[in-house]
Amino acid sequence: MAPSSYDAIPDFGLLYDSVPLYAARQDVGFYVEEARARAGTVLEVGCGTGRILLPIARAGCSITGIDGSKQMLERCRAKLAAEPPAVQGASDLHSTRCAISPSARRTR
């Protein structure tokens, strides 16, 4: 399986987190409120470095994040490791970059 294009640039997660345009976005509160209004676990597809995932977990919501970039997930995991145990326990991270064995594929 080919690596994510985000993984082709060294330290892309750091670059992403350093872009003022991303840091200044006003959408985080919206997503936190939507997560609070739902029962159950939230799924964030493309969780990246945790820009949305971490605030949702800090708000006490259970969240699963998936991403295709190994680098972005590694940065998110490092940031998550610096959070209190309650935030860590509310978060679950997974890679979408998994190989499916030929025997597991459905045939039509």
CSV table of C-alpha atoms in Angstrom, one decimal:
chain,number,residue,atom,x,y,z
A,1,MET,CA,0.0,0.0,0.0
A,2,ALA,CA,1.4,3.4,-1.0
A,3,PRO,CA,2.2,5.8,1.9
A,4,SER,CA,0.1,8.9,2.5
A,5,SER,CA,1.2,12.0,0.6
A,6,TYR,CA,1.4,13.7,4.0
A,7,ASP,CA,4.1,11.2,4.9
A,8,ALA,CA,6.3,12.2,2.0
A,9,ILE,CA,7.2,15.5,3.7
A,10,PRO,CA,9.3,15.2,6.8
A,11,ASP,CA,7.6,16.6,9.9
A,12,PHE,CA,4.4,17.5,8.0
A,13,GLY,CA,2.4,17.3,11.2
A,14,LEU,CA,4.6,20.0,12.8
A,15,LEU,CA,4.2,22.1,9.7
A,16,TYR,CA,0.4,21.6,9.7
A,17,ASP,CA,0.2,22.6,13.4
A,18,SER,CA,2.4,25.7,12.8
A,19,VAL,CA,0.3,27.2,10.0
A,20,PRO,CA,-1.4,30.3,11.5
A,21,LEU,CA,-4.5,29.8,9.3
A,22,TYR,CA,-5.2,26.4,10.8
A,23,ALA,CA,-4.5,27.5,14.3
A,24,ALA,CA,-6.8,30.5,14.0
A,25,ARG,CA,-9.8,28.6,12.6
A,26,GLN,CA,-13.0,29.2,14.5
A,27,ASP,CA,-14.6,25.8,13.8
A,28,VAL,CA,-13.4,23.8,16.9
A,29,GLY,CA,-16.1,25.1,19.2
A,30,PHE,CA,-18.8,24.0,16.6
A,31,TYR,CA,-17.4,20.5,16.5
A,32,VAL,CA,-17.1,20.3,20.3
A,33,GLU,CA,-20.8,21.4,20.7
A,34,GLU,CA,-21.9,18.9,18.1
A,35,ALA,CA,-20.0,16.1,19.9
A,36,ARG,CA,-21.6,17.1,23.3
A,37,ALA,CA,-25.1,17.0,21.7
A,38,ARG,CA,-24.6,13.4,20.5
A,39,ALA,CA,-24.9,10.2,22.6
A,40,GLY,CA,-22.1,7.7,22.0
A,41,THR,CA,-18.7,7.8,20.5
A,42,VAL,CA,-17.8,10.4,17.8
A,43,LEU,CA,-15.9,9.3,14.8
A,44,GLU,CA,-13.5,11.8,13.2
A,45,VAL,CA,-12.3,10.8,9.8
A,46,GLY,CA,-9.0,12.5,9.0
A,47,CYS,CA,-8.2,13.4,12.6
A,48,GLY,CA,-4.6,14.4,11.6
A,49,THR,CA,-2.7,15.9,14.5
A,50,GLY,CA,-5.7,16.2,16.7
A,51,ARG,CA,-6.8,19.8,16.1
A,52,ILE,CA,-10.5,18.8,16.5
A,53,LEU,CA,-10.1,15.4,18.3
A,54,LEU,CA,-8.2,16.7,21.4
A,55,PRO,CA,-10.7,19.5,22.2
A,56,ILE,CA,-13.6,17.0,21.9
A,57,ALA,CA,-11.9,14.6,24.2
A,58,ARG,CA,-11.1,17.4,26.6
A,59,ALA,CA,-14.8,18.2,26.7
A,60,GLY,CA,-15.4,14.7,28.1
A,61,CYS,CA,-16.7,13.1,24.9
A,62,SER,CA,-15.6,9.7,23.7
A,63,ILE,CA,-14.0,10.0,20.2
A,64,THR,CA,-12.3,7.7,17.7
A,65,GLY,CA,-10.0,9.2,15.2
A,66,ILE,CA,-8.8,7.7,12.0
A,67,ASP,CA,-6.2,8.9,9.5
A,68,GLY,CA,-4.2,7.6,6.6
A,69,SER,CA,-1.0,9.4,7.6
A,70,LYS,CA,1.4,7.7,9.9
A,71,GLN,CA,3.2,11.0,10.7
A,72,MET,CA,0.0,12.8,11.5
A,73,LEU,CA,-1.2,10.0,13.8
A,74,GLU,CA,2.2,9.9,15.5
A,75,ARG,CA,2.0,13.6,16.2
A,76,CYS,CA,-1.6,13.2,17.5
A,77,ARG,CA,-0.5,10.3,19.8
A,78,ALA,CA,2.4,12.4,21.2
A,79,LYS,CA,0.0,15.3,21.9
A,80,LEU,CA,-2.5,12.9,23.4
A,81,ALA,CA,0.2,11.4,25.7
A,82,ALA,CA,0.7,14.9,27.2
A,83,GLU,CA,-3.0,15.1,28.2
A,84,PRO,CA,-4.5,14.0,31.5
A,85,PRO,CA,-5.6,10.3,31.8
A,86,ALA,CA,-9.3,11.2,31.3
A,87,VAL,CA,-8.6,12.8,27.9
A,88,GLN,CA,-6.4,9.9,26.9
A,89,GLY,CA,-9.1,7.4,27.9
A,90,ALA,CA,-11.7,9.3,25.9
A,91,SER,CA,-9.6,9.0,22.7
A,92,ASP,CA,-9.0,6.1,20.4
A,93,LEU,CA,-6.7,6.4,17.3
A,94,HIS,CA,-6.5,4.2,14.3
A,95,SER,CA,-4.7,4.2,10.9
A,96,THR,CA,-6.7,3.7,7.7
A,97,ARG,CA,-3.5,2.5,6.1
A,98,CYS,CA,-4.0,-1.2,6.5
A,99,ALA,CA,-3.5,-4.0,4.0
A,100,ILE,CA,-6.3,-6.4,3.4
A,101,SER,CA,-5.2,-9.9,2.7
A,102,PRO,CA,-6.5,-11.4,-0.6
A,103,SER,CA,-8.4,-14.1,1.3
A,104,ALA,CA,-10.3,-11.4,3.3
A,105,ARG,CA,-11.5,-9.6,0.2
A,106,ARG,CA,-15.0,-10.2,-0.9
A,107,THR,CA,-15.5,-11.6,-4.4
A,108,ARG,CA,-18.5,-10.9,-6.5
